[in-house]
Coordinates of C-alpha atoms and ligand atoms in Angstrom, one line a residue:
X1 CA -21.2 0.6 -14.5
X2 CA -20.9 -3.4 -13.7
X3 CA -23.8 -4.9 -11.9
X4 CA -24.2 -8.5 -10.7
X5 CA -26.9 -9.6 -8.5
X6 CA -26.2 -9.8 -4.8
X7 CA -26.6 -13.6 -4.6
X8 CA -23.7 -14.8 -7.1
X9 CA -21.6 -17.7 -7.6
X10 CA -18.7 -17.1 -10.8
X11 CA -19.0 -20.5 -11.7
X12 CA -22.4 -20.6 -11.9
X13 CA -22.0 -18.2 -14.8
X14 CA -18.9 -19.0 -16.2
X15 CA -19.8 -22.7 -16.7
X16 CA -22.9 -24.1 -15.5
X17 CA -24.8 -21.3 -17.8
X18 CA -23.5 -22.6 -21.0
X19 CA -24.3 -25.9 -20.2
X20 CA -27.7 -25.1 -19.6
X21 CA -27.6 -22.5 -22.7
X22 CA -27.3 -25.8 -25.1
X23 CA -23.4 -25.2 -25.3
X24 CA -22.6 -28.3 -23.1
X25 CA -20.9 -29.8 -26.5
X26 CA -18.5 -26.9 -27.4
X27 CA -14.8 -27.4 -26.5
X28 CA -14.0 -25.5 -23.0
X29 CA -10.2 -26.8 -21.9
X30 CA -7.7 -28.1 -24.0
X31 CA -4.4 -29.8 -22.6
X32 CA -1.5 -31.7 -23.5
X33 CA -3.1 -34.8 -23.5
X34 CA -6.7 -34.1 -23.6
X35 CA -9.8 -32.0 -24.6
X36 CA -12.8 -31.1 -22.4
X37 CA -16.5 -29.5 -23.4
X38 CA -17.8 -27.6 -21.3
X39 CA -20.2 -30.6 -20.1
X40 CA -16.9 -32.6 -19.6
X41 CA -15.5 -29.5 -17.4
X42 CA -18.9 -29.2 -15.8
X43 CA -19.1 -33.0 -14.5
X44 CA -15.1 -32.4 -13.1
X45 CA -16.0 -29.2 -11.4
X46 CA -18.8 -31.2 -9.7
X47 CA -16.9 -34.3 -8.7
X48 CA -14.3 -32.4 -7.1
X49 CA -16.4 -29.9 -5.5
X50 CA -17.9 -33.4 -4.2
X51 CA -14.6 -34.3 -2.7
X52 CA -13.7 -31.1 -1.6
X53 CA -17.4 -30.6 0.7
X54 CA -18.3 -34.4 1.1
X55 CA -14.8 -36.3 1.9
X56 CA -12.6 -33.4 3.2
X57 CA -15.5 -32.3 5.1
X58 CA -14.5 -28.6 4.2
X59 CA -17.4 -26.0 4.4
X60 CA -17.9 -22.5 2.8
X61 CA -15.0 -20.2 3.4
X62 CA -12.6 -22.6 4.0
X63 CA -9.4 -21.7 2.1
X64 CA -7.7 -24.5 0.3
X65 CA -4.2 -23.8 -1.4
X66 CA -4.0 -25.3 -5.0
X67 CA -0.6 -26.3 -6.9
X68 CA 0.1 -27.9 -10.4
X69 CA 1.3 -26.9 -13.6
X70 CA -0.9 -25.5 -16.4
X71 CA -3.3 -28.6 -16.8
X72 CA -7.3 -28.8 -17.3
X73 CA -6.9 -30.9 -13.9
X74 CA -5.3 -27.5 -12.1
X75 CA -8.1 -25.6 -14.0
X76 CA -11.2 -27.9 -12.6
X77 CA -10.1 -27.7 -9.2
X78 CA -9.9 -23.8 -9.0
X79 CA -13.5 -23.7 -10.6
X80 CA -14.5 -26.8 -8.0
X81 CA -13.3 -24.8 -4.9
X82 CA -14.9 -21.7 -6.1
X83 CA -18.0 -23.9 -7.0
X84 CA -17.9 -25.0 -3.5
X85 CA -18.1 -21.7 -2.1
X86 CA -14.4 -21.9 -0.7
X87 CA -11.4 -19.6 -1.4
X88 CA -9.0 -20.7 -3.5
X89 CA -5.5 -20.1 -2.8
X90 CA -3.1 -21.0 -6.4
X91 CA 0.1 -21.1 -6.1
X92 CA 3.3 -20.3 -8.2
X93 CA 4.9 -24.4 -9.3
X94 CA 8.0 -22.9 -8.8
X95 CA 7.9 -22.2 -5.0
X96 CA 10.0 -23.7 -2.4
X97 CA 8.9 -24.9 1.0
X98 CA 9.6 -21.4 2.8
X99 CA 7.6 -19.4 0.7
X100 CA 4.7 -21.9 0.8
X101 CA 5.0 -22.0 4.3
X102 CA 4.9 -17.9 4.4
X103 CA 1.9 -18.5 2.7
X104 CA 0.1 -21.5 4.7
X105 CA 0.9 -19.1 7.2
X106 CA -0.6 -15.6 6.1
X107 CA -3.9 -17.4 4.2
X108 CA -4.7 -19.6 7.2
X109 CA -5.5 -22.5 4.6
X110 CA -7.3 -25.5 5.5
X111 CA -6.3 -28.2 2.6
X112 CA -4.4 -28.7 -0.1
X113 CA -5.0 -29.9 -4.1
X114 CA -1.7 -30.4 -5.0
X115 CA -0.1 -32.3 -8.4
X116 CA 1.9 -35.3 -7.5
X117 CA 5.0 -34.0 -9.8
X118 CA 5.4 -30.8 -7.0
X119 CA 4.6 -33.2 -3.9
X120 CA 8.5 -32.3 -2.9
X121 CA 8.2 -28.7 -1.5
X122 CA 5.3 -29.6 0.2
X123 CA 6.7 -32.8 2.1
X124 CA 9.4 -30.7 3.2
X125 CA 7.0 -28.8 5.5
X126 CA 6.3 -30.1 8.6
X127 CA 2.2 -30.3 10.2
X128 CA 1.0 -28.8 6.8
X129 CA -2.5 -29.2 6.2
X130 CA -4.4 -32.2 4.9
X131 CA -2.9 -33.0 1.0
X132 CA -5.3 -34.8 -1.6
X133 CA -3.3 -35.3 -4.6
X134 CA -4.2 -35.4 -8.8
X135 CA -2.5 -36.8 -11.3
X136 CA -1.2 -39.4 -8.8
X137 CA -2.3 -42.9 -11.3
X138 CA -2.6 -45.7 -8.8
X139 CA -3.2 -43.6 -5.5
X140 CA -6.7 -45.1 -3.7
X141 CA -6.8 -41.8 -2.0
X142 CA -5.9 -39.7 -5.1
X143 CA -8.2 -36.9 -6.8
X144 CA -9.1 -38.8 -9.4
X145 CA -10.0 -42.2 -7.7
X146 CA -12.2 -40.2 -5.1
X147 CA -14.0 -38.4 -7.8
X148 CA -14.7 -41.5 -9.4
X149 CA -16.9 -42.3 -6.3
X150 CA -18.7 -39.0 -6.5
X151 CA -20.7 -38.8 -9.7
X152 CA -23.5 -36.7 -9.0
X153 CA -23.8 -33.2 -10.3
X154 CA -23.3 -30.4 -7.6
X155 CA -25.5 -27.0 -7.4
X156 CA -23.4 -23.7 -7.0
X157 CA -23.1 -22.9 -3.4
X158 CA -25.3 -19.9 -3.1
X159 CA -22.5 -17.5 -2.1
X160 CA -23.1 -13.5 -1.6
X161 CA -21.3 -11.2 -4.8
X162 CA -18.8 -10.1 -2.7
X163 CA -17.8 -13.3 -0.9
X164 CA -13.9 -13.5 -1.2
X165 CA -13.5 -16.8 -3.5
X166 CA -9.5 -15.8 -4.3
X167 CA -6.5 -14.8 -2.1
X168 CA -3.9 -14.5 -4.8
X169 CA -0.2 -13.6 -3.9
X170 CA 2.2 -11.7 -5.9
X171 CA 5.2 -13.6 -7.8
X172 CA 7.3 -10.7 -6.1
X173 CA 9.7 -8.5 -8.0
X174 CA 11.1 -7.7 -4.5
X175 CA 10.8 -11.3 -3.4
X176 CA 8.1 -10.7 -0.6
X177 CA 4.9 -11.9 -1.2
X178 CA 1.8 -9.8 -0.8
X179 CA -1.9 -11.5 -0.5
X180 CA -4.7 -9.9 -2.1
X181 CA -8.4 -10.6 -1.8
X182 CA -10.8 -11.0 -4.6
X183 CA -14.7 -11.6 -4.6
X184 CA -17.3 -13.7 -7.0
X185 CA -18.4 -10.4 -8.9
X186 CA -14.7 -9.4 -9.1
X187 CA -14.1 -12.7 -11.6
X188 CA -17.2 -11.8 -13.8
X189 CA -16.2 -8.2 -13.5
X190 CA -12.4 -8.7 -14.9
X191 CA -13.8 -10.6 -17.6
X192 CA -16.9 -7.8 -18.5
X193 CA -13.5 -5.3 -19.0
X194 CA -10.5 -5.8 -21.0
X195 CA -11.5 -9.2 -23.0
X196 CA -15.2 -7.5 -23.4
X197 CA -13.9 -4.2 -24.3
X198 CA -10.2 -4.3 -25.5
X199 CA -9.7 -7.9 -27.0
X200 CA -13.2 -7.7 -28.5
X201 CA -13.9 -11.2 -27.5
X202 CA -15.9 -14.1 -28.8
X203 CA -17.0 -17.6 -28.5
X204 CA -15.0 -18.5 -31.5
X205 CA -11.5 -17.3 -29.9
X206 CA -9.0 -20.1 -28.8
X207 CA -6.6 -18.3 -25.9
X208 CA -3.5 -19.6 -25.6
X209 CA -0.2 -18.5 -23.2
X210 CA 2.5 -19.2 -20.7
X211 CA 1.3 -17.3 -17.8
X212 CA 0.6 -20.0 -14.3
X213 CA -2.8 -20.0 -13.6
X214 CA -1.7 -19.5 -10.0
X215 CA -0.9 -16.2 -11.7
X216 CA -4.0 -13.7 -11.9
X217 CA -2.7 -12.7 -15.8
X218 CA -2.7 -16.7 -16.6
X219 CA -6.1 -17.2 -14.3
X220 CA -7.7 -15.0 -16.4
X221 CA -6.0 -15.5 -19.9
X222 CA -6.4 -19.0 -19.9
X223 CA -9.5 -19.7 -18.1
X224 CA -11.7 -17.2 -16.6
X225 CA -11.6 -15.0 -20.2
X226 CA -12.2 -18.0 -22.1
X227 CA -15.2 -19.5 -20.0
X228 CA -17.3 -16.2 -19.9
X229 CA -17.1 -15.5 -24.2
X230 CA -18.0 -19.7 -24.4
X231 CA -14.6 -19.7 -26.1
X232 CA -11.8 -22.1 -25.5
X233 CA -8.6 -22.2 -23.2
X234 CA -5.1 -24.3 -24.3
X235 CA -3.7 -24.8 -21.2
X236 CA 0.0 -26.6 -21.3
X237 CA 2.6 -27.7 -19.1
X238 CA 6.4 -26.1 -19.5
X239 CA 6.2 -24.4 -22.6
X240 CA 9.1 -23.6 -24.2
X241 CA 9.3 -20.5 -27.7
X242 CA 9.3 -22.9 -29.6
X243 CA 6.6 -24.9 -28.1
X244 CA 3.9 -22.3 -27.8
X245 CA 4.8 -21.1 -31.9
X246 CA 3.5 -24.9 -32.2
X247 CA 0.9 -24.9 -30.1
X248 CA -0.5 -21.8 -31.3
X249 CA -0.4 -24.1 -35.1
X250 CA -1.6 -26.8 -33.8
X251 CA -4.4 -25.2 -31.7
X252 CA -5.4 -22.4 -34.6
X253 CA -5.3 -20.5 -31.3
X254 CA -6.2 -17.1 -31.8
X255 CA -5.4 -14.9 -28.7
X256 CA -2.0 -15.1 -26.9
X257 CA -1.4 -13.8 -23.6
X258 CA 2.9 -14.0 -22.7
X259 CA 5.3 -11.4 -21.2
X260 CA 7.6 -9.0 -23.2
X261 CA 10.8 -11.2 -22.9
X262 CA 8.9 -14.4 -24.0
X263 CA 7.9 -12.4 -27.3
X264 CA 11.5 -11.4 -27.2
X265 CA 12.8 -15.1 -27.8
X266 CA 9.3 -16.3 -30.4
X267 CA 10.4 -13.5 -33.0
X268 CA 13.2 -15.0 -34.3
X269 CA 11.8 -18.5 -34.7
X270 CA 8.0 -17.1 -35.7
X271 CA 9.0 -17.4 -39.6
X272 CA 9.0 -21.2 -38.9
X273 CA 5.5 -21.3 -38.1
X274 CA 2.2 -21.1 -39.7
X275 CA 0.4 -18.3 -36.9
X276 CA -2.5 -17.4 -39.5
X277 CA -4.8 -18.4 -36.9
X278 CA -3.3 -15.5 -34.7
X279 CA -5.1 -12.2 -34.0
X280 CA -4.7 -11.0 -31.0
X281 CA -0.8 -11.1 -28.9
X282 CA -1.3 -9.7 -25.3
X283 CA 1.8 -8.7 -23.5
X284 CA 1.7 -7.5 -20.0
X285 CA 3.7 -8.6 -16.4
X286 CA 6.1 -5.8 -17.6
X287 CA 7.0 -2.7 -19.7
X288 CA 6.6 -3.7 -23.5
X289 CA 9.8 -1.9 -24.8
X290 CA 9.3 -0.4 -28.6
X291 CA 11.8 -2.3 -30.1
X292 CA 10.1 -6.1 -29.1
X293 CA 7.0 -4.2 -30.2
X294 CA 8.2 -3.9 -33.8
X295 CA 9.7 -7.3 -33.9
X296 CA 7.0 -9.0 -33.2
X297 CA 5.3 -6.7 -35.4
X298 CA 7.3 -7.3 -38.5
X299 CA 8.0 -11.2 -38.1
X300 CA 4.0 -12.0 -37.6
X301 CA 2.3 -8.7 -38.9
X302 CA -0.2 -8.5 -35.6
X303 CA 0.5 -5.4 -33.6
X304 CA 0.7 -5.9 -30.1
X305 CA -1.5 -5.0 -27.7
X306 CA 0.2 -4.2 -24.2
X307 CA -1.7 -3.9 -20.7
X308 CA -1.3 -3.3 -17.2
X309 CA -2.1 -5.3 -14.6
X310 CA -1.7 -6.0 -10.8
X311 CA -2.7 -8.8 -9.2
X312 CA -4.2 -6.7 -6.7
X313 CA -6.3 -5.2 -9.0
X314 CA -6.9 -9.0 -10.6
X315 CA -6.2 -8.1 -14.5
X316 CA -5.2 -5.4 -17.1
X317 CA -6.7 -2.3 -16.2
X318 CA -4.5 0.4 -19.1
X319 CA -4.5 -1.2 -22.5
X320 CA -5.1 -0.1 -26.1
X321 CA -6.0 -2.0 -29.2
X322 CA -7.0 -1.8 -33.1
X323 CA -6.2 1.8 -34.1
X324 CA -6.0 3.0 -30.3
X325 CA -2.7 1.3 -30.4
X326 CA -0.1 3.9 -29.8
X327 CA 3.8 2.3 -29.8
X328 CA 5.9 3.6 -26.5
X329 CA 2.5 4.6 -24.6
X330 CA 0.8 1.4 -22.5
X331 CA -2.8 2.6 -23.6
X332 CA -5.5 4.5 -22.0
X333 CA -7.7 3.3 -18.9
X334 CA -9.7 -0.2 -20.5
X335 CA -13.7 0.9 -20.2
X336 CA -14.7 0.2 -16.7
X337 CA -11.3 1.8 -14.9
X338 CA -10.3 5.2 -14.3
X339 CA -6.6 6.1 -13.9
X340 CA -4.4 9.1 -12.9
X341 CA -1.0 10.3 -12.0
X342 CA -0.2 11.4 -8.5
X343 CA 2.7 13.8 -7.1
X344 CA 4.2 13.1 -4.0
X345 CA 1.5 14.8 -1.7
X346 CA -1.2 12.6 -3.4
X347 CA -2.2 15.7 -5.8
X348 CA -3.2 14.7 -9.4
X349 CA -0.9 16.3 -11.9
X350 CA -1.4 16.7 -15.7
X351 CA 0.3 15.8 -19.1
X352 CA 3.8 15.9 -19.3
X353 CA 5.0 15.4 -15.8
X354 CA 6.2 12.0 -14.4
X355 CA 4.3 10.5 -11.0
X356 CA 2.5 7.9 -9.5
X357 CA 0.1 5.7 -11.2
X358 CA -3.3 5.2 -9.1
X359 CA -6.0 2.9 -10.7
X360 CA -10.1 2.7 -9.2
X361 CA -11.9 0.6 -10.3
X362 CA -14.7 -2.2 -10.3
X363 CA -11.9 -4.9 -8.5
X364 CA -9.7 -4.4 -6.1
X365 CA -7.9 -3.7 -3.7
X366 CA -8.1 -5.7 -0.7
X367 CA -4.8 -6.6 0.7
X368 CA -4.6 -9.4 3.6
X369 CA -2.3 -7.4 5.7
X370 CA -3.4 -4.1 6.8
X371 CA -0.4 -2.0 6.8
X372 CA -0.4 -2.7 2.6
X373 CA -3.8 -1.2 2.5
X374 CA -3.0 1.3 4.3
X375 CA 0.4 2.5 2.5
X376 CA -1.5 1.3 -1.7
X377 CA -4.8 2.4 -0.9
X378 CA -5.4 6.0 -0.9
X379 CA -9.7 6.8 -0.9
X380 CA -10.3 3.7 -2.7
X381 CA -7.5 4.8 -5.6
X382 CA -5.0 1.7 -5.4
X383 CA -1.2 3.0 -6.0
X384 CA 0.5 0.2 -8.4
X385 CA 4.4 1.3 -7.0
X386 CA 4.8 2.6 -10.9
X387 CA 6.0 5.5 -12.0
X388 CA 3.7 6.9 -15.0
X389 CA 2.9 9.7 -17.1
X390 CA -0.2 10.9 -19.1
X391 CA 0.2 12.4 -22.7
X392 CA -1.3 15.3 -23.9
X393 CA -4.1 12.8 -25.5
X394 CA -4.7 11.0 -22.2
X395 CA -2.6 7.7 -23.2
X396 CA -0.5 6.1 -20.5
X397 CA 3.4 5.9 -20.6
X398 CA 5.4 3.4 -18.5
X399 CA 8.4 5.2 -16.8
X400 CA 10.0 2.2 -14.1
X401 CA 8.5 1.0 -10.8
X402 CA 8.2 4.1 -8.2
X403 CA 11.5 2.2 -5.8
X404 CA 13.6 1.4 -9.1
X405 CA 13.9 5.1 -10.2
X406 CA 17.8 5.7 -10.4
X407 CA 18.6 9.4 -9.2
X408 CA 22.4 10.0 -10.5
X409 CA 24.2 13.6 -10.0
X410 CA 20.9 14.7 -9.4
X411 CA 19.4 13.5 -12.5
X412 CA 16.0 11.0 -12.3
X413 CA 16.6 8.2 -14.7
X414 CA 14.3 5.6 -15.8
X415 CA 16.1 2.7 -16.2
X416 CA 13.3 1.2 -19.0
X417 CA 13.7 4.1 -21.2
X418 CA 17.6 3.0 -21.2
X419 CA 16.8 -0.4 -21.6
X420 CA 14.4 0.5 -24.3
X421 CA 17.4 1.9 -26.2
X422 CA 19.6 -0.8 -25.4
X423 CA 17.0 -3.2 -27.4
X424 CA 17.1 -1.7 -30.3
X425 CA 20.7 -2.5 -30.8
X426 CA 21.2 -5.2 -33.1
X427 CA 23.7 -7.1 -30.9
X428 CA 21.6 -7.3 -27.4
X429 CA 18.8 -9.5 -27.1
X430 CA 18.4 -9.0 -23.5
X431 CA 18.9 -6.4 -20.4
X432 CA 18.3 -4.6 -17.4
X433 CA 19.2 -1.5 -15.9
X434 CA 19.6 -0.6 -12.3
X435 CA 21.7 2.4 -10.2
X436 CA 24.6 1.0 -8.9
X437 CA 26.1 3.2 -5.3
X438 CA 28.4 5.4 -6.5
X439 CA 30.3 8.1 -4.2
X440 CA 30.3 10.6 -6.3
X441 CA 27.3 10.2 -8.3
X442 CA 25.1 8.6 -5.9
X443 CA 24.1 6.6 -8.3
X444 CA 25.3 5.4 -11.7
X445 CA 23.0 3.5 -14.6
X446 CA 24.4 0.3 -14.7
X447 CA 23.4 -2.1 -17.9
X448 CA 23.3 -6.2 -17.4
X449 CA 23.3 -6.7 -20.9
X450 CA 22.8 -10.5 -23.0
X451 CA 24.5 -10.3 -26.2
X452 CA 22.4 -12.0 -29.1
X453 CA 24.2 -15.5 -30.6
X454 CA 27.1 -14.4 -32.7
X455 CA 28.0 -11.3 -30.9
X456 CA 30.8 -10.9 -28.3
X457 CA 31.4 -9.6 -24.8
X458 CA 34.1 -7.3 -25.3
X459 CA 35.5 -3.8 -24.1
X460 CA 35.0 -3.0 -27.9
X461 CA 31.2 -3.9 -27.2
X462 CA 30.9 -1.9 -23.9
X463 CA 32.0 1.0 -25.6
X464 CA 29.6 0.3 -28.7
X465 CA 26.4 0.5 -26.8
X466 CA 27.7 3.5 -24.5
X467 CA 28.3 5.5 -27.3
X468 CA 24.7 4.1 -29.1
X469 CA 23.2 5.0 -25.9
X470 CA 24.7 8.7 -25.9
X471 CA 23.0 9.0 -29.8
X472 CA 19.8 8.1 -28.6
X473 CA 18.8 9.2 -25.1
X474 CA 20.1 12.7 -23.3
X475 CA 24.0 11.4 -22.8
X476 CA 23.5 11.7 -18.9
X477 CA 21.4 8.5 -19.3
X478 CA 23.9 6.4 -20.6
X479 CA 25.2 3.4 -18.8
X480 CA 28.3 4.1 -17.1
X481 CA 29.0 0.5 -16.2
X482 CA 28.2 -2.2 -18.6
X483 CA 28.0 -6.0 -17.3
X484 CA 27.6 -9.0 -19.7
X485 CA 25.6 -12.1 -18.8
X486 CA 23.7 -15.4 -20.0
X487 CA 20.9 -14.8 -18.0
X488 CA 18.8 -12.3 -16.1
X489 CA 17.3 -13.0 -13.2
X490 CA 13.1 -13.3 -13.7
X491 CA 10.5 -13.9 -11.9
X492 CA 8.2 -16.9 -12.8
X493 CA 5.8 -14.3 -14.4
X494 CA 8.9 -13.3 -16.6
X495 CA 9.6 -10.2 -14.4
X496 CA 12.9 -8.8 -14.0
X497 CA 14.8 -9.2 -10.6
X498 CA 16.1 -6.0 -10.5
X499 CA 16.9 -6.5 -6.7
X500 CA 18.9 -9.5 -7.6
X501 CA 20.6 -7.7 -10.2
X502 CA 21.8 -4.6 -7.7
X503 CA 22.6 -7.1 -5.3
X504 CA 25.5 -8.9 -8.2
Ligands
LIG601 C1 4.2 -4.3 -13.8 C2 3.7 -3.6 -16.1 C3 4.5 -1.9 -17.5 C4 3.8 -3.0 -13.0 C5 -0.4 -8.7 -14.0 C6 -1.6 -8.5 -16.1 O1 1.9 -8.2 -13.7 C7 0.8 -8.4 -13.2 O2 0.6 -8.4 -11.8 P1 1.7 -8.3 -10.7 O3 1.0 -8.1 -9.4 O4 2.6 -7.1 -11.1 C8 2.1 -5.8 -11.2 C9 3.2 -4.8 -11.7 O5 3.8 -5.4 -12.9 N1 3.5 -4.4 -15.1 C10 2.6 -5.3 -15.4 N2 2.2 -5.1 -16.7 C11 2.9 -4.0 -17.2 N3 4.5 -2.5 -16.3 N4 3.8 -2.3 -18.5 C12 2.9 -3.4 -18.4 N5 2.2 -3.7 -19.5 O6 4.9 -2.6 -12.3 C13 2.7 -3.5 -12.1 O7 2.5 -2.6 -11.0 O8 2.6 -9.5 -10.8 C14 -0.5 -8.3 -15.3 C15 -2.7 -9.1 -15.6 C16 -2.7 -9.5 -14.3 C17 -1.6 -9.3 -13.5 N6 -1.6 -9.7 -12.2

């Protein structure tokens, strides 16, 4: 059992306590261009929280919607606003002016931190609120110049444990946004489970990844995770495969957090790279197929430790790692969470049989609208939308989201278990399966398949992985329709679209 005092401020423990522990001088943030202690973060934190209270005139509870790329700059100003006692609101760099206007709109936000490079969404929306911009070189009224008037250090606003400091929205896998609620003790408490428990982690870990920071997995990952162990966090803009195999040299960056697909296009180039530093690779945003699980595994030698997570419940709440690792099975509830499978009435069922996953735990679930809580939020068990089911020795196993099971001639098909299959054939590096309307079927699987370099879309092929797929799954699974493609649709968290793909 987790227990913060009533009176709590994150920041106040996730930075200010090292400084005044003596471990001012260690490195906190490291970016493209720059490297920050934690005393360096600390003064930063403090100038902005400055700007935020003293020259925006903002005042405690005050939400204020954040934007910019992966950056110590983007990481400061979410610690200052939380410092500051106001909610933060981070948001995805990729979003155009409608959705930020949704979320304007459902957040009720008062300012705006906002990177110069993404100013163009954002002037595209008419009687927005107020805008001070960073990394803007030159600008009078520019972040930096303002903070350069405000050098004094700032206390922690004496907020209560379960003030909401984060409204975080989902990337959307069905391209509607949903705003969740987090408090101060739910930061600390994110950070006392899975890094505490699963990663094992230590002041002498550098984290590295691609997540957004506007995304709870990156938030955490990247910064939160890293402050809390007095470790460091590399934080970088637009990484690329091959980019983060360098950074993780460069860096001797020891803990990776990425999604499936992003591991998917690193194991073919890993060989090039010296990754002794490497311990620890975190996959999560989506179902960690066995056969990216065992590439990884033999290009790098580091077994993979996959989670679940949900931004309503702020991080990775099934996970296994070390020996607990079991391939095909997500993991078992991380210390801290407790996790079952529901039928359709809400009963709890046991081992063997499929249902819905429902997670309690020390964070979440607060929605902002009220209809969400009422339809995810069942006695304070939060239903995910995925379909699960438990082993015989309590481990997890992903099936597909609850809306994206594919019923054909009566038959329930997970699509992942097809894709798993799929993967492990040497010509397809990519693909996603969806039920297609069919009259007399209902339903049919239908595969969007990316063929590895060197391989060609051909009937030949379609007929290859059908009859591959009949060897290896129960032949009723087998994808009836086979598409080729370049590219599938994701989400900025490296989510499949599978809306956009039934929708082709
Ligand atoms: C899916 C997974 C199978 C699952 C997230 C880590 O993804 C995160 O949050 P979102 O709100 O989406 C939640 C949904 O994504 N999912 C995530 N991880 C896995 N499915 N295996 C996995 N390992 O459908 C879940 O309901 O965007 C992940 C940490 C923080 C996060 N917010």
């Amino acid at each position: 059992e987790l227990q913060y005092p009533a009176r709590l401020n994150c920041v106040a423990e996730l930075l200010d306590a090292h400084v005044a522990a003596g471990r001012g001088e260690r490195t906190a943030v490291i970016g493209d261009r720059l490297r920050w202690t934690y005393a360096d973060l600390q003064r930063q934190v403090d100038r902005i929280a400055r700007v935020l209270r003293i020259d925006m005139g903002l005042v405690p509870g005050n939400r204020v919607l954040l934007r910019g790329a992966n950056c110590p700059m983007m990481a400061a100003s979410i610690l200052a606003v939380l410092k500051a006692g106001l909610v933060a609101v981070p948001t995805m760099p990729l979003l155009r002016a409608r959705e930020l206007g949704v979320i304007f709109d459902k957040a009720q936000v008062n300012a705006v931190l906002c990177a110069r490079s993404l100013a163009g969404e954002l002037e595209q929306l008419a009687g927005h609120p107020p805008v001070v911009w960073f990394d803007d070189p030159g600008n009078a009224d520019g972040l930096e110049a303002r903070m350069a008037r405000h050098a004094d250090p700032f206390a922690a606003v004496d907020t209560a444990a379960d003030d909401v400091c984060l409204i975080s929205f989902t990337s959307g896998t069905t391209g509607v946004p949903k705003g969740t609620m987090h408090f101060h003790r739910d930061i600390l408490a994110i950070c006392d489970c899975f890094p505490r428990h699963t990663l094992k982690a230590s002041a002498d870990d550098v984290f590295i990844g691609t997540p957004p920071l506007a995304f709870t997995f990156g938030l955490g990952g990247l910064l939160l995770f890293p402050l809390r162990f007095g470790a460091a966090g590399v934080l970088l803009e637009k990484l690329t495969p091959e980019g983060l195999l360098a950074a993780i040299e460069a860096y001797e960056a020891t803990v990776c957090f990425t999604a499936p697909t992003f591991y998917r296009q690193m194991t073919p180039l890993a060989p090039r790279f010296d990754l002794g530093s490497l311990q620890k690779c975190v996959s999560a945003g989506e179902a960690l197929p066995l056969a990216t699980r065992e590439a990884w595994q033999s290009a790098t030698g580091i077994a993979m430790i996959d989670g679940i997570g949900a931004t309503e419940i702020l991080h990775i709440f099934i996970s296994a790692s070390g020996d607990e690792i079991r391939p095909g099975a997500t993991g078992k509830p991380v210390p801290g969470y407790r996790a079952c499978i529901l039928d359709k009435d809400g009963q709890p069922v046991g081992p063997g049989t499929i249902g819905r996953l429902a997670v309690k735990g020390p964070t979440g679930c607060r929605y902002l609208a009220d209809e969400r809580q009422r339809n995810y939020v069942l006695n304070g068990w939060n239903l995910t939308g995925d379909a699960y089911e438990m082993d015989g020795d309590g481990y997890f196993h992903y099936r597909a989201r609850t809306d994206d099971m594919i019923i054909s001639a009566g038959y329930n098909i997970a699509g992942a278990e097809v894709e798993d299959v799929l993967l492990t054939h040497p010509a397809v590096l990519e693909c996603g399966v969806v039920g297609r309307a069919d009259e007399e079927r209902g339903q049919i699987v239908e595969a969007h398949v990316v063929l590895k370099p060197g391989h060609e879309a051909s009937a030949d092929m379609v007929r290859a992985l059908q009859d591959y797929a009949k060897q290896h799954i129960a032949p009723y699974k087998y994808p009836r329709a086979v598409r080729f493609t370049d590219k599938l649709p994701r989400t900025e968290t490296g989510k499949l679209q599978r809306f956009k793909l039934r929708a082709q």
